[in-house]
Amino acid sequence: MDKENLIETSWMNAPESNSAAIGEADLNLLHDARRRVMEELGKIIVGQEEVIDEILICLFSRGHVLLEGVPGLAKTLMISTLAKTLDLSFSRIQFTPDLMPADVTGTEIMEEDRATGHRELRFMPGPLFANVVLADEINRTPPKTQASLLEAMQERQVTAGRERHQLDDPFFVLATQNPIEQEGTYPLPEAQQDRFMFKIYVDYPSFDEEFEVARRTTGTGTAEAEPVLRGEEILRLQQLVRQVPVSDHIVRYALSLVRQTRVGGEGVPDFVEDLVGWGAGPRAVQFLILGGKARALLQGRHHVQVEDIQALAPPVLRHRMVVNFAAESEGITSDEVVARIIDATPTTEDELSRDARFQKIFAS
């Protein structure tokens, strides 16, 4: 068996329903959940609809999000408000150079019973034990502390000493990065970036959006977001996502996009060979398909379309594909390479299966 087929993650092994199709009531449930969450977030957050949509796709797919944007774009406020609308426990960890792993996961303390004098070690949970965890400026702390998130993100548990402590579901990590002022930072290793389902860019607001921000935040009025979903409902919606049918053509299309990022592979375009140093792994395909399922449901559809995979290719691939020096010297980003790969990939089943280049990819 190919070693890529052996790669799996704990969340990918979550129980899947045997339901043949999703009913109209289930479809309306997730579509309505998105509408209500967007309405509540709209009381606090101006604009950023695409960012919020991608965060919700990630949440309902049981993934984690890496947010990148300059300071002052309300990333922290967006995440804390989202936790309120979902009625979930929220924890913010401000990552600094002196932060230790135990400050994130928790530590064992010696506790004494004053009546008997008996002493025993007791685990004191850290801020990681929450449903929604904001890892603020994750690149400000050394790799040792960054790695303290890995087990939690992957296995949804924390090991302290010889004991394993399970984290509550739903469990959702959102990490932020500042793309400027890189002095004294510790870039996330590629292996850890791969644990994040999406890397989302938070951009500046439009003129009208920024006008509304200024108007809202400099007056006396205040707004509060109300909870619209509970943890049990979110778990139910996460199960619904896995029930969405996906055709073999959509799986082949997703595979085609990902495999074209791998330098030296069969059927890889010449521009990828010239611009890419390292391509995406199998987890990218898993996330593309799961994200496509969630996006289809959020838009009120029963099935995944090619457009879903195309829309999610940039946030899934931009942090999994490393451009080389030649691309950097020309100012070419991974997003531009992904766009060129999408343009070079046929969308219909007939065209994809008949193309000689993709026949090599399917046979590799």
C-alpha positions as YAML, in Angstrom:
chain: A
units: angstrom
residues:
- id: 1
  name: MET
  ca: [0.00, 0.00, 0.00]
- id: 2
  name: ASP
  ca: [1.23, 3.51, -0.83]
- id: 3
  name: LYS
  ca: [2.44, 5.25, 2.31]
- id: 4
  name: GLU
  ca: [0.28, 8.29, 1.52]
- id: 5
  name: ASN
  ca: [-2.80, 6.10, 1.92]
- id: 6
  name: LEU
  ca: [-1.74, 5.25, 5.45]
- id: 7
  name: ILE
  ca: [-1.87, 8.87, 6.59]
- id: 8
  name: GLU
  ca: [-4.91, 9.60, 8.71]
- id: 9
  name: THR
  ca: [-5.99, 11.91, 11.49]
- id: 10
  name: SER
  ca: [-8.12, 11.30, 14.54]
- id: 11
  name: TRP
  ca: [-10.80, 13.71, 13.42]
- id: 12
  name: MET
  ca: [-10.98, 11.97, 10.06]
- id: 13
  name: ASN
  ca: [-11.96, 8.79, 11.95]
- id: 14
  name: ALA
  ca: [-15.02, 10.38, 13.52]
- id: 15
  name: PRO
  ca: [-18.15, 8.21, 13.18]
- id: 16
  name: GLU
  ca: [-19.98, 8.77, 9.93]
- id: 17
  name: SER
  ca: [-23.71, 8.30, 9.52]
- id: 18
  name: ASN
  ca: [-25.03, 5.59, 7.23]
- id: 19
  name: SER
  ca: [-27.72, 7.95, 5.97]
- id: 20
  name: ALA
  ca: [-27.97, 7.80, 2.19]
- id: 21
  name: ALA
  ca: [-28.86, 11.45, 1.77]
- id: 22
  name: ILE
  ca: [-29.44, 14.61, 3.70]
- id: 23
  name: GLY
  ca: [-33.08, 15.62, 4.11]
- id: 24
  name: GLU
  ca: [-34.45, 19.07, 3.43]
- id: 25
  name: ALA
  ca: [-34.85, 19.70, 7.17]
- id: 26
  name: ASP
  ca: [-31.18, 18.90, 7.80]
- id: 27
  name: LEU
  ca: [-30.14, 21.11, 4.90]
- id: 28
  name: ASN
  ca: [-32.18, 24.00, 6.23]
- id: 29
  name: LEU
  ca: [-30.69, 23.46, 9.70]
- id: 30
  name: LEU
  ca: [-27.14, 24.27, 8.62]
- id: 31
  name: HIS
  ca: [-28.18, 26.98, 6.16]
- id: 32
  name: ASP
  ca: [-30.24, 28.66, 8.89]
- id: 33
  name: ALA
  ca: [-27.39, 28.27, 11.41]
- id: 34
  name: ARG
  ca: [-25.08, 30.21, 9.08]
- id: 35
  name: ARG
  ca: [-27.66, 32.97, 8.62]
- id: 36
  name: ARG
  ca: [-28.23, 33.38, 12.36]
- id: 37
  name: VAL
  ca: [-24.51, 33.41, 13.17]
- id: 38
  name: MET
  ca: [-23.85, 36.00, 10.45]
- id: 39
  name: GLU
  ca: [-26.67, 38.19, 11.80]
- id: 40
  name: GLU
  ca: [-25.28, 38.15, 15.33]
- id: 41
  name: LEU
  ca: [-21.71, 38.73, 14.20]
- id: 42
  name: GLY
  ca: [-22.95, 41.60, 12.06]
- id: 43
  name: LYS
  ca: [-23.95, 43.44, 15.24]
- id: 44
  name: ILE
  ca: [-20.28, 43.65, 16.23]
- id: 45
  name: ILE
  ca: [-18.18, 42.97, 13.12]
- id: 46
  name: VAL
  ca: [-18.46, 45.11, 9.99]
- id: 47
  name: GLY
  ca: [-17.81, 43.30, 6.71]
- id: 48
  name: GLN
  ca: [-15.38, 40.34, 6.54]
- id: 49
  name: GLU
  ca: [-18.20, 38.05, 5.30]
- id: 50
  name: GLU
  ca: [-15.80, 35.86, 3.29]
- id: 51
  name: VAL
  ca: [-13.49, 35.45, 6.30]
- id: 52
  name: ILE
  ca: [-16.42, 34.53, 8.56]
- id: 53
  name: ASP
  ca: [-17.76, 32.09, 5.98]
- id: 54
  name: GLU
  ca: [-14.40, 30.31, 5.76]
- id: 55
  name: ILE
  ca: [-14.15, 30.17, 9.56]
- id: 56
  name: LEU
  ca: [-17.63, 28.57, 9.74]
- id: 57
  name: ILE
  ca: [-16.69, 26.07, 7.02]
- id: 58
  name: CYS
  ca: [-13.65, 25.12, 9.07]
- id: 59
  name: LEU
  ca: [-15.65, 24.86, 12.31]
- id: 60
  name: PHE
  ca: [-18.30, 22.58, 10.82]
- id: 61
  name: SER
  ca: [-15.54, 20.46, 9.21]
- id: 62
  name: ARG
  ca: [-13.81, 19.95, 12.61]
- id: 63
  name: GLY
  ca: [-10.70, 21.79, 11.43]
- id: 64
  name: HIS
  ca: [-8.57, 24.65, 12.77]
- id: 65
  name: VAL
  ca: [-7.80, 28.07, 11.32]
- id: 66
  name: LEU
  ca: [-4.65, 30.15, 10.91]
- id: 67
  name: LEU
  ca: [-5.54, 33.84, 10.47]
- id: 68
  name: GLU
  ca: [-3.02, 36.31, 9.08]
- id: 69
  name: GLY
  ca: [-3.52, 40.07, 9.02]
- id: 70
  name: VAL
  ca: [-2.03, 43.33, 10.20]
- id: 71
  name: PRO
  ca: [-2.93, 44.62, 13.69]
- id: 72
  name: GLY
  ca: [-6.23, 46.41, 14.20]
- id: 73
  name: LEU
  ca: [-8.44, 44.36, 11.85]
- id: 74
  name: ALA
  ca: [-10.62, 42.97, 14.70]
- id: 75
  name: LYS
  ca: [-9.35, 39.40, 14.41]
- id: 76
  name: THR
  ca: [-9.50, 38.86, 18.17]
- id: 77
  name: LEU
  ca: [-12.90, 40.56, 18.47]
- id: 78
  name: MET
  ca: [-14.24, 38.43, 15.63]
- id: 79
  name: ILE
  ca: [-13.17, 35.19, 17.29]
- id: 80
  name: SER
  ca: [-14.41, 36.10, 20.78]
- id: 81
  name: THR
  ca: [-17.76, 37.24, 19.33]
- id: 82
  name: LEU
  ca: [-18.05, 33.99, 17.36]
- id: 83
  name: ALA
  ca: [-17.58, 32.04, 20.59]
- id: 84
  name: LYS
  ca: [-20.45, 34.02, 22.14]
- id: 85
  name: THR
  ca: [-22.79, 33.37, 19.23]
- id: 86
  name: LEU
  ca: [-22.02, 29.64, 19.48]
- id: 87
  name: ASP
  ca: [-22.44, 29.63, 23.27]
- id: 88
  name: LEU
  ca: [-19.03, 27.99, 23.67]
- id: 89
  name: SER
  ca: [-16.33, 28.46, 26.29]
- id: 90
  name: PHE
  ca: [-13.59, 30.78, 25.02]
- id: 91
  name: SER
  ca: [-9.94, 31.11, 25.98]
- id: 92
  name: ARG
  ca: [-7.34, 33.54, 24.67]
- id: 93
  name: ILE
  ca: [-3.62, 32.77, 24.93]
- id: 94
  name: GLN
  ca: [-1.27, 35.66, 24.23]
- id: 95
  name: PHE
  ca: [1.87, 34.02, 22.84]
- id: 96
  name: THR
  ca: [5.11, 35.67, 23.99]
- id: 97
  name: PRO
  ca: [8.80, 34.63, 23.86]
- id: 98
  name: ASP
  ca: [8.77, 33.57, 27.52]
- id: 99
  name: LEU
  ca: [5.58, 31.48, 27.34]
- id: 100
  name: MET
  ca: [6.16, 27.85, 28.38]
- id: 101
  name: PRO
  ca: [4.24, 24.74, 27.20]
- id: 102
  name: ALA
  ca: [2.76, 24.23, 30.67]
- id: 103
  name: ASP
  ca: [1.32, 27.75, 30.48]
- id: 104
  name: VAL
  ca: [-0.77, 26.52, 27.56]
- id: 105
  name: THR
  ca: [-1.66, 22.92, 28.40]
- id: 106
  name: GLY
  ca: [-1.66, 23.06, 32.21]
- id: 107
  name: THR
  ca: [0.55, 21.47, 34.82]
- id: 108
  name: GLU
  ca: [0.54, 19.08, 37.75]
- id: 109
  name: ILE
  ca: [0.58, 20.66, 41.21]
- id: 110
  name: MET
  ca: [1.13, 19.14, 44.63]
- id: 111
  name: GLU
  ca: [-2.04, 19.30, 46.72]
- id: 112
  name: GLU
  ca: [-2.20, 18.53, 50.44]
- id: 113
  name: ASP
  ca: [-5.24, 17.42, 52.42]
- id: 114
  name: ARG
  ca: [-4.90, 19.45, 55.64]
- id: 115
  name: ALA
  ca: [-7.07, 17.04, 57.59]
- id: 116
  name: THR
  ca: [-5.03, 13.93, 56.82]
- id: 117
  name: GLY
  ca: [-1.73, 15.40, 55.67]
- id: 118
  name: HIS
  ca: [-1.96, 13.29, 52.54]
- id: 119
  name: ARG
  ca: [-0.32, 14.78, 49.44]
- id: 120
  name: GLU
  ca: [-1.00, 13.99, 45.81]
- id: 121
  name: LEU
  ca: [-0.37, 15.42, 42.38]
- id: 122
  name: ARG
  ca: [-3.37, 17.05, 40.74]
- id: 123
  name: PHE
  ca: [-3.58, 18.30, 37.18]
- id: 124
  name: MET
  ca: [-4.46, 21.97, 36.83]
- id: 125
  name: PRO
  ca: [-5.90, 22.52, 33.32]
- id: 126
  name: GLY
  ca: [-4.46, 25.37, 31.27]
- id: 127
  name: PRO
  ca: [-6.25, 27.75, 28.91]
- id: 128
  name: LEU
  ca: [-6.19, 25.09, 26.19]
- id: 129
  name: PHE
  ca: [-9.15, 23.44, 27.93]
- id: 130
  name: ALA
  ca: [-11.88, 25.46, 26.21]
- id: 131
  name: ASN
  ca: [-14.13, 24.93, 23.20]
- id: 132
  name: VAL
  ca: [-12.75, 27.90, 21.25]
- id: 133
  name: VAL
  ca: [-9.05, 28.70, 21.76]
- id: 134
  name: LEU
  ca: [-7.45, 31.83, 20.35]
- id: 135
  name: ALA
  ca: [-3.68, 31.46, 19.97]
- id: 136
  name: ASP
  ca: [-2.88, 35.14, 19.54]
- id: 137
  name: GLU
  ca: [0.32, 35.92, 17.61]
- id: 138
  name: ILE
  ca: [1.41, 32.29, 17.59]
- id: 139
  name: ASN
  ca: [4.68, 33.18, 15.84]
- id: 140
  name: ARG
  ca: [5.84, 35.20, 18.86]
- id: 141
  name: THR
  ca: [6.71, 32.12, 20.91]
- id: 142
  name: PRO
  ca: [9.47, 29.50, 20.42]
- id: 143
  name: PRO
  ca: [8.79, 26.19, 18.63]
- id: 144
  name: LYS
  ca: [8.72, 24.28, 21.91]
- id: 145
  name: THR
  ca: [5.66, 26.20, 23.04]
- id: 146
  name: GLN
  ca: [4.09, 26.23, 19.58]
- id: 147
  name: ALA
  ca: [4.35, 22.43, 19.59]
- id: 148
  name: SER
  ca: [2.27, 22.24, 22.77]
- id: 149
  name: LEU
  ca: [-0.77, 22.76, 20.53]
- id: 150
  name: LEU
  ca: [-0.01, 19.84, 18.23]
- id: 151
  name: GLU
  ca: [-1.39, 16.98, 20.31]
- id: 152
  name: ALA
  ca: [-4.50, 18.96, 21.20]
- id: 153
  name: MET
  ca: [-5.19, 19.90, 17.57]
- id: 154
  name: GLN
  ca: [-4.56, 16.41, 16.26]
- id: 155
  name: GLU
  ca: [-5.73, 14.06, 19.00]
- id: 156
  name: ARG
  ca: [-7.99, 16.41, 20.99]
- id: 157
  name: GLN
  ca: [-6.20, 15.49, 24.18]
- id: 158
  name: VAL
  ca: [-3.37, 16.70, 26.40]
- id: 159
  name: THR
  ca: [-0.75, 14.45, 28.00]
- id: 160
  name: ALA
  ca: [0.68, 15.57, 31.34]
- id: 161
  name: GLY
  ca: [3.06, 13.17, 33.04]
- id: 162
  name: ARG
  ca: [1.56, 9.72, 32.49]
- id: 163
  name: GLU
  ca: [-2.04, 10.91, 32.26]
- id: 164
  name: ARG
  ca: [-4.03, 11.79, 29.17]
- id: 165
  name: HIS
  ca: [-6.73, 14.41, 29.53]
- id: 166
  name: GLN
  ca: [-9.46, 14.56, 26.90]
- id: 167
  name: LEU
  ca: [-10.59, 17.93, 25.57]
- id: 168
  name: ASP
  ca: [-14.27, 18.75, 25.27]
- id: 169
  name: ASP
  ca: [-15.98, 18.71, 21.88]
- id: 170
  name: PRO
  ca: [-16.38, 20.87, 19.92]
- id: 171
  name: PHE
  ca: [-12.74, 21.98, 20.02]
- id: 172
  name: PHE
  ca: [-11.65, 24.76, 17.67]
- id: 173
  name: VAL
  ca: [-8.22, 26.45, 17.54]
- id: 174
  name: LEU
  ca: [-7.82, 29.79, 15.79]
- id: 175
  name: ALA
  ca: [-4.27, 31.14, 15.63]
- id: 176
  name: THR
  ca: [-3.31, 34.61, 14.45]
- id: 177
  name: GLN
  ca: [-0.13, 35.89, 12.82]
- id: 178
  name: ASN
  ca: [1.10, 39.40, 12.08]
- id: 179
  name: PRO
  ca: [2.70, 39.50, 8.58]
- id: 180
  name: ILE
  ca: [4.77, 42.58, 9.45]
- id: 181
  name: GLU
  ca: [7.40, 43.20, 12.14]
- id: 182
  name: GLN
  ca: [9.02, 39.77, 11.83]
- id: 183
  name: GLU
  ca: [12.04, 40.57, 14.02]
- id: 184
  name: GLY
  ca: [12.18, 38.21, 16.99]
- id: 185
  name: THR
  ca: [9.45, 35.90, 15.68]
- id: 186
  name: TYR
  ca: [9.46, 32.12, 15.22]
- id: 187
  name: PRO
  ca: [7.79, 31.04, 11.95]
- id: 188
  name: LEU
  ca: [5.54, 28.02, 12.34]
- id: 189
  name: PRO
  ca: [7.21, 24.82, 11.06]
- id: 190
  name: GLU
  ca: [5.61, 23.37, 7.92]
- id: 191
  name: ALA
  ca: [4.47, 20.28, 9.85]
- id: 192
  name: GLN
  ca: [2.51, 22.43, 12.27]
- id: 193
  name: GLN
  ca: [1.07, 24.67, 9.56]
- id: 194
  name: ASP
  ca: [-0.25, 21.50, 7.93]
- id: 195
  name: ARG
  ca: [-2.44, 20.87, 11.02]
- id: 196
  name: PHE
  ca: [-4.44, 24.01, 10.20]
- id: 197
  name: MET
  ca: [-7.23, 23.33, 7.74]
- id: 198
  name: PHE
  ca: [-7.23, 26.88, 6.37]
- id: 199
  name: LYS
  ca: [-4.87, 29.80, 6.28]
- id: 200
  name: ILE
  ca: [-7.09, 32.85, 5.92]
- id: 201
  name: TYR
  ca: [-5.92, 36.34, 5.01]
- id: 202
  name: VAL
  ca: [-7.76, 39.16, 6.81]
- id: 203
  name: ASP
  ca: [-7.52, 42.23, 4.60]
- id: 204
  name: TYR
  ca: [-8.25, 45.92, 5.13]
- id: 205
  name: PRO
  ca: [-11.96, 46.90, 5.03]
- id: 206
  name: SER
  ca: [-13.49, 48.82, 2.14]
- id: 207
  name: PHE
  ca: [-14.12, 52.58, 2.50]
- id: 208
  name: ASP
  ca: [-17.80, 52.08, 3.39]
- id: 209
  name: GLU
  ca: [-16.97, 49.33, 5.88]
- id: 210
  name: GLU
  ca: [-14.30, 51.41, 7.57]
- id: 211
  name: PHE
  ca: [-16.71, 54.37, 7.67]
- id: 212
  name: GLU
  ca: [-19.21, 52.19, 9.52]
- id: 213
  name: VAL
  ca: [-16.51, 50.93, 11.90]
- id: 214
  name: ALA
  ca: [-15.56, 54.51, 12.76]
- id: 215
  name: ARG
  ca: [-19.19, 55.49, 13.26]
- id: 216
  name: ARG
  ca: [-20.03, 52.52, 15.49]
- id: 217
  name: THR
  ca: [-16.95, 52.49, 17.69]
- id: 218
  name: THR
  ca: [-16.64, 56.18, 18.51]
- id: 219
  name: GLY
  ca: [-20.13, 56.73, 19.93]
- id: 220
  name: THR
  ca: [-21.93, 55.71, 23.09]
- id: 221
  name: GLY
  ca: [-23.96, 52.84, 21.68]
- id: 222
  name: THR
  ca: [-23.01, 49.25, 22.42]
- id: 223
  name: ALA
  ca: [-24.17, 45.98, 20.90]
- id: 224
  name: GLU
  ca: [-24.12, 42.44, 22.27]
- id: 225
  name: ALA
  ca: [-24.14, 39.24, 20.26]
- id: 226
  name: GLU
  ca: [-26.66, 36.62, 21.42]
- id: 227
  name: PRO
  ca: [-26.03, 32.86, 21.41]
- id: 228
  name: VAL
  ca: [-27.73, 31.12, 18.49]
- id: 229
  name: LEU
  ca: [-26.20, 27.62, 18.66]
- id: 230
  name: ARG
  ca: [-25.20, 25.24, 21.45]
- id: 231
  name: GLY
  ca: [-22.35, 22.76, 21.54]
- id: 232
  name: GLU
  ca: [-24.67, 19.78, 20.94]
- id: 233
  name: GLU
  ca: [-26.10, 21.45, 17.84]
- id: 234
  name: ILE
  ca: [-22.62, 22.15, 16.47]
- id: 235
  name: LEU
  ca: [-21.67, 18.49, 16.90]
- id: 236
  name: ARG
  ca: [-24.86, 17.53, 15.06]
- id: 237
  name: LEU
  ca: [-23.99, 19.91, 12.21]
- id: 238
  name: GLN
  ca: [-20.46, 18.50, 12.03]
- id: 239
  name: GLN
  ca: [-21.97, 15.04, 11.54]
- id: 240
  name: LEU
  ca: [-24.25, 16.36, 8.81]
- id: 241
  name: VAL
  ca: [-21.24, 17.63, 6.86]
- id: 242
  name: ARG
  ca: [-19.86, 14.10, 6.64]
- id: 243
  name: GLN
  ca: [-23.12, 12.83, 5.17]
- id: 244
  name: VAL
  ca: [-22.89, 15.04, 2.08]
- id: 245
  name: PRO
  ca: [-22.34, 12.87, -1.01]
- id: 246
  name: VAL
  ca: [-19.32, 13.60, -3.17]
- id: 247
  name: SER
  ca: [-18.87, 12.18, -6.68]
- id: 248
  name: ASP
  ca: [-15.75, 10.40, -7.88]
- id: 249
  name: HIS
  ca: [-15.22, 13.26, -10.34]
- id: 250
  name: ILE
  ca: [-15.01, 15.80, -7.49]
- id: 251
  name: VAL
  ca: [-12.49, 13.60, -5.66]
- id: 252
  name: ARG
  ca: [-10.39, 13.25, -8.83]
- id: 253
  name: TYR
  ca: [-10.58, 17.01, -9.40]
- id: 254
  name: ALA
  ca: [-9.39, 17.74, -5.85]
- id: 255
  name: LEU
  ca: [-6.60, 15.18, -6.25]
- id: 256
  name: SER
  ca: [-5.63, 16.75, -9.57]
- id: 257
  name: LEU
  ca: [-5.19, 20.18, -7.99]
- id: 258
  name: VAL
  ca: [-3.11, 18.88, -5.09]
- id: 259
  name: ARG
  ca: [-0.92, 16.48, -7.07]
- id: 260
  name: GLN
  ca: [-0.02, 19.26, -9.52]
- id: 261
  name: THR
  ca: [1.72, 21.10, -6.67]
- id: 262
  name: ARG
  ca: [4.28, 18.29, -6.21]
- id: 263
  name: VAL
  ca: [7.50, 19.03, -8.01]
- id: 264
  name: GLY
  ca: [8.90, 16.10, -9.98]
- id: 265
  name: GLY
  ca: [5.59, 14.26, -10.20]
- id: 266
  name: GLU
  ca: [3.96, 12.90, -13.35]
- id: 267
  name: GLY
  ca: [1.92, 15.46, -15.27]
- id: 268
  name: VAL
  ca: [3.07, 18.45, -13.18]
- id: 269
  name: PRO
  ca: [2.94, 21.71, -15.22]
- id: 270
  name: ASP
  ca: [6.21, 23.36, -16.21]
- id: 271
  name: PHE
  ca: [5.39, 26.56, -14.29]
- id: 272
  name: VAL
  ca: [5.05, 24.52, -11.07]
- id: 273
  name: GLU
  ca: [8.47, 22.94, -11.68]
- id: 274
  name: ASP
  ca: [9.89, 26.45, -12.14]
- id: 275
  name: LEU
  ca: [8.19, 28.18, -9.18]
- id: 276
  name: VAL
  ca: [7.47, 25.62, -6.44]
- id: 277
  name: GLY
  ca: [9.96, 24.14, -4.01]
- id: 278
  name: TRP
  ca: [7.62, 21.80, -2.14]
- id: 279
  name: GLY
  ca: [4.03, 20.69, -2.69]
- id: 280
  name: ALA
  ca: [1.01, 19.79, -0.57]
- id: 281
  name: GLY
  ca: [0.45, 16.40, 1.07]
- id: 282
  name: PRO
  ca: [-2.63, 14.12, 1.26]
- id: 283
  name: ARG
  ca: [-4.15, 16.11, 4.12]
- id: 284
  name: ALA
  ca: [-4.82, 18.90, 1.62]
- id: 285
  name: VAL
  ca: [-7.11, 16.59, -0.37]
- id: 286
  name: GLN
  ca: [-8.98, 15.58, 2.78]
- id: 287
  name: PHE
  ca: [-9.51, 19.20, 3.75]
- id: 288
  name: LEU
  ca: [-10.60, 20.21, 0.25]
- id: 289
  name: ILE
  ca: [-13.30, 17.55, 0.17]
- id: 290
  name: LEU
  ca: [-14.51, 18.08, 3.73]
- id: 291
  name: GLY
  ca: [-14.51, 21.84, 3.25]
- id: 292
  name: GLY
  ca: [-16.37, 21.43, -0.01]
- id: 293
  name: LYS
  ca: [-19.05, 19.43, 1.79]
- id: 294
  name: ALA
  ca: [-19.46, 22.11, 4.46]
- id: 295
  name: ARG
  ca: [-19.52, 24.91, 1.88]
- id: 296
  name: ALA
  ca: [-22.20, 23.12, -0.13]
- id: 297
  name: LEU
  ca: [-24.44, 22.78, 2.92]
- id: 298
  name: LEU
  ca: [-23.87, 26.37, 4.04]
- id: 299
  name: GLN
  ca: [-25.00, 27.50, 0.57]
- id: 300
  name: GLY
  ca: [-28.10, 25.30, 0.68]
- id: 301
  name: ARG
  ca: [-26.96, 22.50, -1.64]
- id: 302
  name: HIS
  ca: [-27.05, 18.72, -1.16]
- id: 303
  name: HIS
  ca: [-23.89, 17.96, -3.12]
- id: 304
  name: VAL
  ca: [-20.37, 19.26, -3.73]
- id: 305
  name: GLN
  ca: [-19.56, 21.09, -6.96]
- id: 306
  name: VAL
  ca: [-16.27, 21.89, -8.66]
- id: 307
  name: GLU
  ca: [-16.81, 25.53, -7.66]
- id: 308
  name: ASP
  ca: [-16.62, 24.54, -4.00]
- id: 309
  name: ILE
  ca: [-13.20, 22.95, -4.48]
- id: 310
  name: GLN
  ca: [-11.96, 25.92, -6.51]
- id: 311
  name: ALA
  ca: [-13.13, 28.43, -3.87]
- id: 312
  name: LEU
  ca: [-11.36, 26.56, -1.05]
- id: 313
  name: ALA
  ca: [-8.14, 25.75, -2.91]
- id: 314
  name: PRO
  ca: [-6.36, 29.01, -1.88]
- id: 315
  name: PRO
  ca: [-6.98, 28.75, 1.92]
- id: 316
  name: VAL
  ca: [-6.18, 25.03, 1.87]
- id: 317
  name: LEU
  ca: [-3.04, 25.16, -0.30]
- id: 318
  name: ARG
  ca: [-1.41, 28.55, 0.37]
- id: 319
  name: HIS
  ca: [0.38, 27.36, 3.53]
- id: 320
  name: ARG
  ca: [1.08, 23.84, 2.28]
- id: 321
  name: MET
  ca: [2.87, 24.81, -0.90]
- id: 322
  name: VAL
  ca: [6.29, 26.44, -0.62]
- id: 323
  name: VAL
  ca: [7.37, 28.65, -3.52]
- id: 324
  name: ASN
  ca: [11.08, 28.67, -4.38]
- id: 325
  name: PHE
  ca: [13.58, 31.51, -4.61]
- id: 326
  name: ALA
  ca: [12.81, 32.12, -8.29]
- id: 327
  name: ALA
  ca: [9.15, 32.79, -7.45]
- id: 328
  name: GLU
  ca: [10.01, 34.97, -4.48]
- id: 329
  name: SER
  ca: [12.44, 37.06, -6.55]
- id: 330
  name: GLU
  ca: [9.67, 37.71, -9.08]
- id: 331
  name: GLY
  ca: [7.11, 38.47, -6.37]
- id: 332
  name: ILE
  ca: [4.99, 35.42, -7.22]
- id: 333
  name: THR
  ca: [2.94, 34.11, -4.27]
- id: 334
  name: SER
  ca: [1.54, 30.65, -3.61]
- id: 335
  name: ASP
  ca: [-1.97, 32.06, -4.26]
- id: 336
  name: GLU
  ca: [-0.92, 33.04, -7.79]
- id: 337
  name: VAL
  ca: [0.46, 29.55, -8.41]
- id: 338
  name: VAL
  ca: [-2.79, 28.01, -7.13]
- id: 339
  name: ALA
  ca: [-4.80, 30.27, -9.47]
- id: 340
  name: ARG
  ca: [-2.68, 29.13, -12.43]
- id: 341
  name: ILE
  ca: [-3.14, 25.48, -11.45]
- id: 342
  name: ILE
  ca: [-6.93, 25.97, -11.32]
- id: 343
  name: ASP
  ca: [-6.87, 27.62, -14.75]
- id: 344
  name: ALA
  ca: [-4.83, 24.71, -16.16]
- id: 345
  name: THR
  ca: [-7.21, 22.03, -14.79]
- id: 346
  name: PRO
  ca: [-10.30, 20.99, -16.82]
- id: 347
  name: THR
  ca: [-13.52, 21.13, -14.80]
- id: 348
  name: THR
  ca: [-15.71, 18.63, -16.64]
- id: 349
  name: GLU
  ca: [-15.33, 14.90, -16.14]
- id: 350
  name: ASP
  ca: [-14.84, 14.14, -19.85]
- id: 351
  name: GLU
  ca: [-12.14, 16.76, -20.37]
- id: 352
  name: LEU
  ca: [-10.32, 15.74, -17.21]
- id: 353
  name: SER
  ca: [-10.31, 12.02, -18.03]
- id: 354
  name: ARG
  ca: [-9.28, 12.52, -21.69]
- id: 355
  name: ASP
  ca: [-6.45, 14.98, -21.07]
- id: 356
  name: ALA
  ca: [-3.11, 13.20, -21.62]
- id: 357
  name: ARG
  ca: [-1.41, 15.13, -18.83]
- id: 358
  name: PHE
  ca: [-4.00, 14.16, -16.27]
- id: 359
  name: GLN
  ca: [-3.98, 10.56, -17.42]
- id: 360
  name: LYS
  ca: [-0.35, 10.53, -16.27]
- id: 361
  name: ILE
  ca: [-1.41, 12.00, -12.92]
- id: 362
  name: PHE
  ca: [-4.15, 9.38, -12.45]
- id: 363
  name: ALA
  ca: [-1.75, 6.59, -13.34]
- id: 364
  name: SER
  ca: [1.07, 7.77, -11.05]
...
